[in-house]
Short mmCIF file of C-alpha atoms and ligand atoms in Angstrom, two decimals:
data_model
loop_
_atom_site.label_atom_id
_atom_site.label_comp_id
_atom_site.label_asym_id
_atom_site.label_seq_id
_atom_site.Cartn_x
_atom_site.Cartn_y
_atom_site.Cartn_z
CA MET A 1 -22.24 13.72 6.96
CA LYS A 2 -20.27 10.53 7.42
CA ILE A 3 -20.66 7.67 9.79
CA ASN A 4 -17.72 6.24 11.64
CA SER A 5 -19.06 3.78 14.20
CA PRO A 6 -20.37 0.22 13.73
CA LEU A 7 -23.50 1.14 15.70
CA GLU A 8 -24.41 3.83 13.17
CA ALA A 9 -23.78 1.50 10.20
CA TYR A 10 -25.82 -1.25 11.89
CA LYS A 11 -28.97 0.90 11.67
CA TYR A 12 -28.90 0.57 7.87
CA LEU A 13 -28.42 -3.23 7.80
CA PRO A 14 -31.26 -5.82 7.68
CA GLN A 15 -30.52 -6.81 11.33
CA THR A 16 -31.48 -10.47 10.80
CA ASN A 17 -28.06 -11.97 11.64
CA CYS A 18 -28.57 -14.41 8.75
CA GLY A 19 -24.81 -14.99 8.34
CA GLU A 20 -24.82 -14.85 4.51
CA CYS A 21 -22.01 -12.26 4.59
CA GLY A 22 -19.78 -14.74 6.42
CA GLU A 23 -20.13 -12.84 9.71
CA PRO A 24 -22.13 -14.23 12.65
CA THR A 25 -24.05 -10.98 13.20
CA CYS A 26 -25.00 -7.78 11.40
CA MET A 27 -23.06 -5.87 14.05
CA ALA A 28 -19.86 -7.78 13.20
CA PHE A 29 -20.46 -6.96 9.53
CA ALA A 30 -21.03 -3.29 10.45
CA SER A 31 -17.53 -3.24 12.01
CA LYS A 32 -16.08 -4.51 8.74
CA LEU A 33 -17.86 -1.74 6.83
CA ILE A 34 -16.34 0.87 9.11
CA ASP A 35 -12.77 -0.45 8.83
CA ARG A 36 -13.30 -0.97 5.06
CA SER A 37 -12.52 -4.68 5.14
CA GLY A 38 -16.11 -5.30 3.95
CA LYS A 39 -18.38 -3.70 1.33
CA THR A 40 -22.16 -3.29 1.29
CA THR A 41 -22.27 -5.63 -1.71
CA ASP A 42 -21.11 -8.44 0.64
CA CYS A 43 -24.56 -8.43 2.31
CA PRO A 44 -26.87 -10.30 -0.13
CA PRO A 45 -30.20 -9.33 1.51
CA LEU A 46 -29.25 -5.64 1.43
CA ILE A 47 -28.43 -5.87 -2.26
CA LYS A 48 -31.23 -8.16 -3.44
CA GLU A 49 -34.30 -7.13 -1.45
CA LYS A 50 -36.11 -4.11 -2.84
CA LYS A 51 -37.30 -2.96 0.58
CA PHE A 52 -33.66 -2.19 1.52
CA ALA A 53 -32.85 -0.18 -1.64
CA LYS A 54 -33.23 3.22 0.04
CA LYS A 55 -31.15 2.19 3.06
CA LEU A 56 -28.45 0.77 0.77
CA ALA A 57 -28.22 4.04 -1.18
CA GLU A 58 -28.02 6.06 2.05
CA LEU A 59 -25.45 3.73 3.58
CA ASP A 60 -23.22 3.84 0.49
CA LYS A 61 -23.33 7.63 0.61
CA LEU A 62 -22.54 7.76 4.32
CA LEU A 63 -19.64 5.32 3.98
CA ALA A 64 -18.04 7.02 0.94
CA PRO A 65 -14.61 8.46 1.77
CA GLU A 66 -14.21 12.23 1.90
CA ILE A 67 -11.54 12.15 -0.82
CA ARG A 68 -12.75 10.38 -3.94
CA GLU A 69 -11.06 7.08 -4.71
CA VAL A 70 -9.83 6.89 -8.31
CA ALA A 71 -8.64 3.72 -10.06
CA ILE A 72 -5.92 3.76 -12.75
CA GLY A 73 -5.44 0.66 -14.88
CA VAL A 74 -7.21 -2.69 -14.78
CA GLY A 75 -6.67 -6.18 -13.37
CA ASP A 76 -4.49 -7.27 -10.47
CA ARG A 77 -2.13 -4.29 -10.67
CA VAL A 78 -4.85 -1.59 -10.74
CA ALA A 79 -3.60 1.50 -8.89
CA LYS A 80 -6.19 2.94 -6.51
CA ILE A 81 -5.49 6.42 -5.23
CA GLY A 82 -7.26 8.79 -2.82
CA GLY A 83 -10.04 7.42 -0.61
CA ASP A 84 -8.86 9.12 2.59
CA ASP A 85 -11.01 10.40 5.42
CA VAL A 86 -8.51 12.08 7.73
CA LEU A 87 -5.68 14.58 7.73
CA TYR A 88 -3.62 12.76 10.33
CA ARG A 89 -3.18 9.03 10.36
CA HIS A 90 -3.36 8.73 14.14
CA LYS A 91 -7.05 9.64 13.76
CA LEU A 92 -7.82 6.64 11.55
CA THR A 93 -5.31 5.50 8.93
CA PHE A 94 -4.35 6.56 5.44
CA PHE A 95 -5.77 4.38 2.69
CA ASN A 96 -4.26 3.64 -0.74
CA LYS A 97 -0.51 4.08 -0.48
CA THR A 98 1.03 6.78 -2.68
CA LYS A 99 1.40 5.27 -6.17
CA MET A 100 4.75 5.74 -7.92
CA PHE A 101 4.83 5.98 -11.70
CA PHE A 102 8.21 6.14 -13.47
CA ASP A 103 8.57 7.97 -16.76
CA VAL A 104 9.53 6.92 -20.26
CA THR A 105 9.41 9.13 -23.33
CA ASP A 106 8.25 8.47 -26.87
CA THR A 107 11.63 9.65 -28.18
CA MET A 108 13.56 6.79 -26.53
CA GLU A 109 15.14 4.08 -28.69
CA GLU A 110 12.79 1.10 -28.74
CA SER A 111 15.26 -1.23 -26.98
CA ALA A 112 15.93 1.32 -24.22
CA LEU A 113 12.20 1.93 -23.80
CA VAL A 114 11.44 -1.78 -23.45
CA GLU A 115 14.36 -2.28 -21.07
CA ARG A 116 13.21 0.55 -18.80
CA VAL A 117 9.59 -0.67 -18.82
CA LYS A 118 10.80 -4.13 -17.77
CA LYS A 119 12.95 -2.63 -15.05
CA ILE A 120 9.96 -0.71 -13.67
CA THR A 121 7.75 -3.81 -13.89
CA ASP A 122 10.26 -6.18 -12.27
CA TYR A 123 11.32 -3.87 -9.43
CA LYS A 124 11.02 -5.61 -6.08
CA LYS A 125 12.31 -4.70 -2.63
CA PHE A 126 11.77 -7.21 0.17
CA TYR A 127 10.67 -5.52 3.38
CA VAL A 128 9.27 -7.15 6.54
CA GLY A 129 7.72 -10.07 4.77
CA ARG A 130 6.44 -8.44 1.63
CA ASN A 131 7.75 -7.18 -1.68
CA LEU A 132 7.54 -3.45 -2.24
CA LEU A 133 6.80 -2.74 -5.90
CA LEU A 134 6.59 0.21 -8.27
CA ASP A 135 3.12 1.06 -9.53
CA GLY A 136 3.11 2.17 -13.13
CA VAL A 137 4.61 3.78 -16.19
CA ALA A 138 4.11 7.43 -17.17
CA ILE A 139 4.54 7.83 -20.94
CA ARG A 140 5.62 11.36 -21.84
CA ALA A 141 5.03 12.67 -25.34
CA ALA A 142 8.37 14.44 -25.78
CA SER A 143 7.91 14.29 -29.59
CA ASN A 144 4.46 15.93 -29.55
CA ASP A 145 3.78 13.64 -32.52
CA PRO A 146 0.55 11.56 -32.27
CA ALA A 147 1.91 8.65 -34.34
CA LYS A 148 5.17 8.46 -32.38
CA PHE A 149 3.30 8.64 -29.09
CA ALA A 150 0.84 5.90 -30.12
CA SER A 151 3.75 3.67 -31.10
CA ALA A 152 5.47 4.20 -27.71
CA VAL A 153 2.21 3.52 -25.83
CA LYS A 154 1.78 0.29 -27.81
CA LYS A 155 5.30 -0.84 -26.92
CA VAL A 156 4.76 -0.07 -23.24
CA ILE A 157 1.47 -1.93 -22.89
CA GLU A 158 2.89 -4.90 -24.80
CA ASN A 159 5.61 -5.18 -22.17
CA THR A 160 3.82 -4.57 -18.87
CA GLU A 161 0.56 -5.16 -17.04
CA LEU A 162 1.23 -2.06 -14.94
CA PRO A 163 -1.17 0.90 -15.25
CA VAL A 164 -0.07 3.78 -17.46
CA ILE A 165 -0.39 7.56 -17.46
CA LEU A 166 -0.55 9.24 -20.88
CA CYS A 167 1.26 12.58 -20.61
CA SER A 168 0.73 15.44 -23.04
CA PHE A 169 -1.06 18.77 -23.15
CA ASN A 170 -1.85 18.14 -26.82
CA PRO A 171 -5.35 16.57 -27.17
CA ALA A 172 -4.46 15.01 -30.55
CA VAL A 173 -1.49 13.24 -28.97
CA LEU A 174 -3.58 12.05 -26.02
CA LYS A 175 -6.27 10.74 -28.39
CA ALA A 176 -3.68 8.75 -30.35
CA GLY A 177 -2.43 7.17 -27.12
CA LEU A 178 -5.97 6.49 -25.93
CA GLU A 179 -6.83 4.64 -29.12
CA VAL A 180 -4.03 2.20 -28.34
CA ALA A 181 -4.55 1.95 -24.56
CA LYS A 182 -8.33 2.43 -24.28
CA ASP A 183 -8.87 -0.99 -22.63
CA LYS A 184 -6.26 -0.25 -19.96
CA ASN A 185 -8.09 2.57 -18.18
CA PRO A 186 -5.08 4.93 -18.41
CA LEU A 187 -4.90 8.22 -16.52
CA LEU A 188 -4.86 11.24 -18.86
CA TYR A 189 -2.36 13.95 -18.03
CA ALA A 190 -3.55 16.68 -18.36
CA ALA A 191 -6.32 19.20 -18.89
CA ASN A 192 -5.35 22.82 -18.32
CA LYS A 193 -6.84 26.24 -19.05
CA ASP A 194 -5.95 25.96 -22.74
CA ASN A 195 -7.07 22.44 -23.64
CA TRP A 196 -9.71 21.56 -21.02
CA LYS A 197 -12.60 21.32 -23.47
CA GLU A 198 -10.93 18.78 -25.77
CA VAL A 199 -9.31 16.77 -22.96
CA GLY A 200 -12.60 16.71 -21.02
CA GLU A 201 -14.33 15.33 -24.11
CA LEU A 202 -11.67 12.61 -24.39
CA ALA A 203 -12.15 11.63 -20.72
CA LEU A 204 -15.90 11.35 -21.30
CA GLU A 205 -15.63 9.55 -24.64
CA TYR A 206 -13.10 6.95 -23.42
CA LYS A 207 -14.42 6.85 -19.82
CA VAL A 208 -10.97 7.25 -18.28
CA PRO A 209 -9.68 9.19 -15.25
CA VAL A 210 -8.14 12.58 -15.95
CA VAL A 211 -5.78 15.06 -14.30
CA VAL A 212 -6.75 18.73 -14.17
CA SER A 213 -3.77 20.99 -13.93
CA ALA A 214 -3.30 24.63 -12.84
CA PHE A 215 0.14 25.52 -11.58
CA ASN A 216 0.09 27.40 -8.29
CA ASP A 217 -3.49 28.62 -8.85
CA LEU A 218 -5.94 26.80 -6.60
CA ASP A 219 -8.95 28.84 -7.74
CA ALA A 220 -8.32 27.86 -11.36
CA LEU A 221 -7.73 24.25 -10.30
CA LYS A 222 -10.99 24.11 -8.38
CA SER A 223 -12.87 25.75 -11.22
CA LEU A 224 -11.52 23.18 -13.73
CA ALA A 225 -12.43 20.31 -11.39
CA LYS A 226 -15.94 21.69 -10.92
CA THR A 227 -16.42 22.15 -14.67
CA PHE A 228 -15.39 18.54 -15.25
CA ALA A 229 -17.58 17.22 -12.42
CA ASP A 230 -20.58 19.19 -13.75
CA ALA A 231 -19.94 17.61 -17.17
CA GLY A 232 -20.23 14.16 -15.59
CA ILE A 233 -16.52 13.31 -15.17
CA LYS A 234 -16.16 11.66 -11.78
CA ASP A 235 -12.60 10.36 -11.73
CA ILE A 236 -10.52 13.51 -11.40
CA VAL A 237 -6.96 13.97 -10.11
CA LEU A 238 -5.60 17.39 -9.15
CA ASP A 239 -2.22 18.74 -10.24
CA PRO A 240 -1.45 22.04 -8.47
CA GLY A 241 2.10 21.97 -9.91
CA THR A 242 5.26 20.78 -8.15
CA TYR A 243 7.95 23.44 -8.01
CA PRO A 244 11.25 21.85 -7.05
CA SER A 245 12.91 24.68 -5.12
CA GLY A 246 12.73 28.17 -3.64
CA LYS A 247 9.44 29.96 -3.00
CA GLY A 248 7.73 27.74 -5.56
CA LEU A 249 8.44 24.68 -3.41
CA LYS A 250 7.09 26.45 -0.35
CA ASP A 251 3.92 27.36 -2.30
CA THR A 252 3.59 23.79 -3.59
CA PHE A 253 3.72 22.42 -0.06
CA THR A 254 1.09 24.91 1.11
CA ASN A 255 -1.13 24.09 -1.88
CA PHE A 256 -1.07 20.37 -1.08
CA LEU A 257 -2.07 21.10 2.52
CA LYS A 258 -4.87 23.48 1.49
CA ILE A 259 -6.32 21.06 -1.05
CA ARG A 260 -6.41 18.10 1.32
CA ARG A 261 -7.70 20.13 4.26
CA ALA A 262 -10.53 21.58 2.17
CA GLY A 263 -11.43 18.11 0.82
CA ILE A 264 -11.48 16.47 4.26
CA MET A 265 -13.48 19.38 5.70
CA GLY A 266 -16.23 18.73 3.15
CA ASP A 267 -15.46 20.92 0.13
CA THR A 268 -16.54 18.30 -2.42
CA GLU A 269 -15.48 20.46 -5.36
CA ILE A 270 -11.83 19.82 -4.53
CA ALA A 271 -12.07 16.45 -2.73
CA TYR A 272 -9.95 14.52 -5.22
CA PRO A 273 -6.57 12.76 -5.13
CA VAL A 274 -3.52 14.95 -5.72
CA MET A 275 -0.62 14.35 -8.11
CA ALA A 276 2.96 15.30 -7.19
CA MET A 277 5.83 15.52 -9.66
CA PRO A 278 9.16 14.99 -7.93
CA LEU A 279 10.71 14.56 -11.40
CA THR A 280 10.68 18.35 -11.68
CA ALA A 281 13.96 18.07 -9.68
CA TRP A 282 15.52 17.23 -13.06
CA MET A 283 14.31 20.56 -14.44
CA SER A 284 15.62 22.64 -11.55
CA GLY A 285 19.03 23.36 -13.04
CA ILE A 286 20.89 20.67 -11.08
CA SER A 287 23.34 19.30 -13.63
CA ASP A 288 24.80 16.36 -11.67
CA PRO A 289 22.45 13.34 -12.06
CA VAL A 290 23.25 11.96 -8.60
CA SER A 291 22.29 15.27 -6.99
CA ALA A 292 19.14 15.48 -9.13
CA SER A 293 18.18 11.94 -8.02
CA TYR A 294 18.81 12.92 -4.42
CA TRP A 295 16.65 16.03 -4.71
CA GLU A 296 13.90 14.09 -6.47
CA THR A 297 13.84 11.69 -3.51
CA VAL A 298 13.60 14.59 -1.08
CA LEU A 299 10.56 15.93 -2.98
CA ALA A 300 9.02 12.45 -3.13
CA SER A 301 9.43 12.12 0.65
CA VAL A 302 7.82 15.48 1.37
CA PHE A 303 4.80 14.73 -0.82
CA THR A 304 4.41 11.15 0.34
CA ILE A 305 3.97 12.51 3.85
CA ARG A 306 1.79 15.47 2.73
CA TYR A 307 -0.55 14.42 0.66
CA GLY A 308 0.59 13.17 -2.74
CA ASP A 309 -1.61 10.29 -3.87
CA VAL A 310 0.20 9.60 -7.14
CA MET A 311 3.69 10.64 -8.24
CA LEU A 312 5.68 10.97 -11.41
CA LEU A 313 9.33 10.02 -10.89
CA HIS A 314 12.40 9.54 -13.01
CA SER A 315 15.44 8.16 -11.16
CA MET A 316 15.56 4.40 -10.77
CA ASP A 317 18.85 4.39 -8.91
CA PRO A 318 18.57 2.22 -5.78
CA TYR A 319 19.48 5.12 -3.49
CA ALA A 320 16.43 6.97 -4.90
CA THR A 321 13.80 4.21 -5.13
CA MET A 322 14.65 2.47 -1.85
CA PRO A 323 13.78 5.35 0.51
CA GLU A 324 10.77 6.25 -1.65
CA VAL A 325 9.10 2.84 -1.44
CA HIS A 326 10.05 2.32 2.21
CA LEU A 327 8.64 5.66 3.29
CA ALA A 328 5.35 5.12 1.46
CA GLU A 329 5.01 1.67 3.03
CA THR A 330 5.63 3.09 6.51
CA ILE A 331 3.32 6.08 6.22
CA TYR A 332 0.49 3.96 4.87
CA THR A 333 0.80 1.12 7.39
CA ASP A 334 -2.17 1.17 9.72
CA PRO A 335 -0.72 2.46 13.02
CA ARG A 336 -3.47 0.63 14.94
CA SER A 337 -2.31 -2.84 13.88
CA PRO A 338 1.30 -3.94 14.29
CA VAL A 339 2.81 -5.51 11.19
CA ALA A 340 2.46 -9.25 11.64
CA VAL A 341 3.44 -12.43 9.81
CA ASP A 342 1.13 -15.45 9.56
CA SER A 343 1.14 -17.55 12.67
CA LYS A 344 2.55 -20.88 11.51
CA MET A 345 5.64 -23.11 11.48
CA TYR A 346 8.34 -21.80 9.14
CA LYS A 347 11.36 -23.63 7.79
CA VAL A 348 14.66 -21.77 8.03
CA GLY A 349 17.08 -23.32 5.52
CA THR A 350 16.56 -27.06 5.12
CA PRO A 351 15.61 -28.45 8.53
CA ASP A 352 15.14 -32.18 9.22
CA GLU A 353 14.08 -34.34 12.16
CA ASN A 354 17.30 -33.54 14.08
CA SER A 355 17.08 -29.76 13.62
CA PRO A 356 16.29 -27.40 16.49
CA VAL A 357 12.77 -26.05 17.01
CA LEU A 358 12.37 -22.45 18.17
CA PHE A 359 9.45 -20.13 18.61
CA THR A 360 8.99 -16.38 18.59
CA THR A 361 6.03 -14.01 18.18
CA ASN A 362 4.33 -13.05 14.94
CA PHE A 363 5.39 -9.37 15.20
CA ALA A 364 6.99 -8.99 11.78
CA LEU A 365 10.05 -7.10 12.97
CA THR A 366 10.76 -9.69 15.68
CA TYR A 367 10.11 -12.61 13.37
CA TYR A 368 12.35 -11.33 10.56
CA THR A 369 15.14 -10.37 12.96
CA VAL A 370 15.20 -13.88 14.41
CA GLU A 371 14.81 -15.50 10.99
CA SER A 372 17.62 -13.44 9.54
CA ASP A 373 19.96 -14.16 12.52
CA LEU A 374 19.34 -17.88 12.01
CA ALA A 375 19.48 -17.96 8.20
CA SER A 376 22.55 -15.75 7.85
CA ASN A 377 24.43 -18.07 10.23
CA GLY A 378 23.42 -21.21 8.34
CA ILE A 379 21.30 -22.62 11.18
CA ASN A 380 18.75 -24.97 9.63
CA CYS A 381 15.78 -25.09 11.98
CA TRP A 382 12.03 -24.95 12.53
CA LEU A 383 10.70 -21.55 13.64
CA LEU A 384 7.16 -21.21 14.99
CA ALA A 385 5.55 -17.74 14.87
CA VAL A 386 3.03 -17.60 17.73
CA ASN A 387 0.06 -15.29 17.25
CA THR A 388 0.48 -12.48 19.80
CA ASP A 389 -1.57 -9.96 17.77
CA GLY A 390 1.67 -8.67 16.30
CA ILE A 391 3.24 -7.79 19.68
CA GLY A 392 6.94 -8.41 20.42
CA VAL A 393 8.16 -11.05 22.92
CA GLU A 394 8.78 -8.99 26.05
CA ALA A 395 5.54 -6.99 25.85
CA ALA A 396 3.53 -10.08 24.88
CA VAL A 397 4.79 -12.03 27.90
CA ALA A 398 3.98 -9.07 30.18
CA GLY A 399 0.57 -8.51 28.57
CA GLY A 400 -0.52 -12.13 28.50
CA GLN A 401 -0.48 -12.49 24.69
CA LEU A 402 2.40 -14.98 24.90
CA THR A 403 1.62 -17.79 27.34
CA ALA A 404 2.32 -21.52 27.48
CA ASP A 405 -1.27 -22.16 26.33
CA LYS A 406 -0.80 -19.86 23.31
CA VAL A 407 2.42 -21.65 22.34
CA LYS A 408 0.73 -25.04 22.70
CA ASP A 409 -2.21 -23.80 20.63
CA ALA A 410 0.17 -22.50 17.93
CA PHE A 411 1.95 -25.89 17.73
CA GLU A 412 -1.40 -27.67 17.41
CA LYS A 413 -2.68 -25.29 14.71
CA SER A 414 0.58 -25.58 12.75
CA GLY A 415 0.23 -29.38 12.67
CA PHE A 416 3.82 -29.74 13.92
CA ASP A 417 4.22 -32.54 16.48
CA LEU A 418 7.32 -32.20 18.69
CA LYS A 419 7.09 -35.88 19.57
CA LYS A 420 6.80 -37.17 16.01
CA ASP A 421 8.29 -34.63 13.61
CA VAL A 422 11.65 -34.32 15.41
CA THR A 423 13.76 -36.87 17.29
CA HIS A 424 14.64 -34.67 20.28
CA ASN A 425 11.23 -33.44 21.58
CA THR A 426 12.87 -30.13 22.54
CA VAL A 427 11.89 -26.52 21.95
CA ILE A 428 13.95 -23.37 22.45
CA THR A 429 12.13 -20.41 23.98
CA PRO A 430 13.26 -16.78 23.52
CA GLY A 431 15.31 -15.61 26.50
CA LEU A 432 12.76 -12.82 27.05
CA ALA A 433 10.12 -15.53 27.63
CA ALA A 434 12.25 -17.53 30.11
CA ARG A 435 9.55 -17.37 32.73
CA LEU A 436 7.32 -19.61 30.58
CA GLN A 437 9.81 -22.51 30.77
CA GLY A 438 8.15 -24.57 33.55
CA ASP A 439 4.62 -24.01 32.26
CA LEU A 440 5.70 -24.88 28.75
CA GLU A 441 7.30 -28.14 29.81
CA ASP A 442 4.03 -29.10 31.54
CA LYS A 443 1.75 -28.11 28.66
CA LEU A 444 3.88 -29.44 25.80
CA GLY A 445 5.35 -32.49 27.50
CA SER A 446 8.64 -31.48 25.90
CA LYS A 447 12.06 -30.34 27.09
CA VAL A 448 12.33 -26.53 26.97
CA LEU A 449 15.69 -24.78 26.61
CA VAL A 450 15.90 -21.06 27.38
CA GLY A 451 17.53 -19.30 24.46
CA PRO A 452 19.50 -16.01 24.55
CA MET A 453 17.85 -12.64 25.30
CA ASP A 454 18.98 -11.41 21.88
CA SER A 455 18.58 -13.53 18.74
CA GLY A 456 21.97 -12.22 17.54
CA ARG A 457 23.50 -14.58 20.12
CA LEU A 458 21.73 -17.66 18.77
CA PRO A 459 24.80 -18.94 16.84
CA GLY A 460 26.90 -19.01 20.04
CA PHE A 461 23.99 -20.53 21.97
CA MET A 462 23.60 -23.29 19.38
CA GLU A 463 27.29 -24.12 19.48
CA LYS A 464 27.12 -24.72 23.23
CA ASN A 465 23.66 -26.22 23.58
CA TRP A 466 22.80 -28.12 20.40
CA PRO A 467 22.21 -31.01 20.10
CA PRO A 468 20.59 -31.06 23.55
CA LYS A 469 22.07 -33.27 26.22
CA LYS A 470 19.98 -36.38 26.91
S1 SF4 B 1 -25.62 -10.87 5.30
FE1 SF4 B 1 -26.42 -8.90 5.88
S2 SF4 B 1 -28.25 -9.39 7.04
FE2 SF4 B 1 -27.06 -11.23 6.96
S3 SF4 B 1 -25.75 -11.16 8.84
FE3 SF4 B 1 -24.59 -10.26 7.19
S4 SF4 B 1 -25.03 -8.08 7.42
FE4 SF4 B 1 -26.64 -9.16 8.52
#
């Protein structure tokens, strides 16, 4: 049984409203537990006082996600996978975005290996106010030689802080890699029907997460996972095989659905994160690399949506990585909260005391559209993002989230003074908020110009209306 309402979680809390968790009441803290922005360890009385020990244990159990959360790596770039509670994100949200690991092999020239590791590490794609990154390096033992593999693993971890996956079905090769990377909490790939005993022992000895693998055989996969769990291995990832085309692809898709459905419905023996391998596109007989990249991206898209938690990929061409990282970001954005930027005063270009002052809402798509229309036309200005709970201008005006009082409040909180920080005491409102003009002039004591309905017309508007007439 799981709990999913603050009222249910509240029953297990001390109910003293002491405020030590930073929340004014235990009920407010209970809400944070349910939306996973807080942890039971944030409530000191619950953790320290012996009389609450039983309730704490029960609460932790009731709050645990249906699908086990597994961590790969250490430090700031640790990759957490799994941790989901639902099959469809409109029911709650999906947690822990699909993690993308790009491959290197231990047969690569050292300089090429280092260059590729740096490329994976440095990858960055700016998207609505954040940088989308790649998540890790999968080191494949193409040589099947323990010494060669260990040397490649050493080179990789010397050149990146990203988590790594050690890939081989040969336990001796995996052990050699583990000896080098044992402090990095690598994921072991993989245990199968032939090597499970030795690989299981390695996972236990080095206390690292491990993939169990059975291609297109869910009974064998479940049996391996159960054997490992019974042996005390908790951090398990499932690999049901990723067939790149034909009936195999159809089976793969069905297997992913079956695994996740069973896990969410309470079958704890298979409630683990799932690994997808879009790089099998390169083994499907497609000889043209551009077409192989394309097909790899198609597979990555399918298994980002249904239900790949971690992926092994090969192509780093922009036309492959760009849709992959964008799709994962979109699928794993909480649909209940619009993407928002911080509510504050932003500088566009290099504004000074004569530069125009504009405002818009903090809905990320609105903010970045306006910012980009201004910046790309060389308009140096001040741009205030007003907190409308991430709602766009037109809807926020209609719904009361964007009012003259809210704009005034945003100016005050930003510390920007229209009467002191600029010489013109003028602010430009979005055209879609024209009806606020009179109210704004009263509240701000400033001149308010009504800007265009569409920020794309700001350059023309500025030409005609800036500087403002006295
Ligand atoms: S620290 Fe614990 S007891 Fe105190 S208010 Fe927060 S939840 Fe309640």
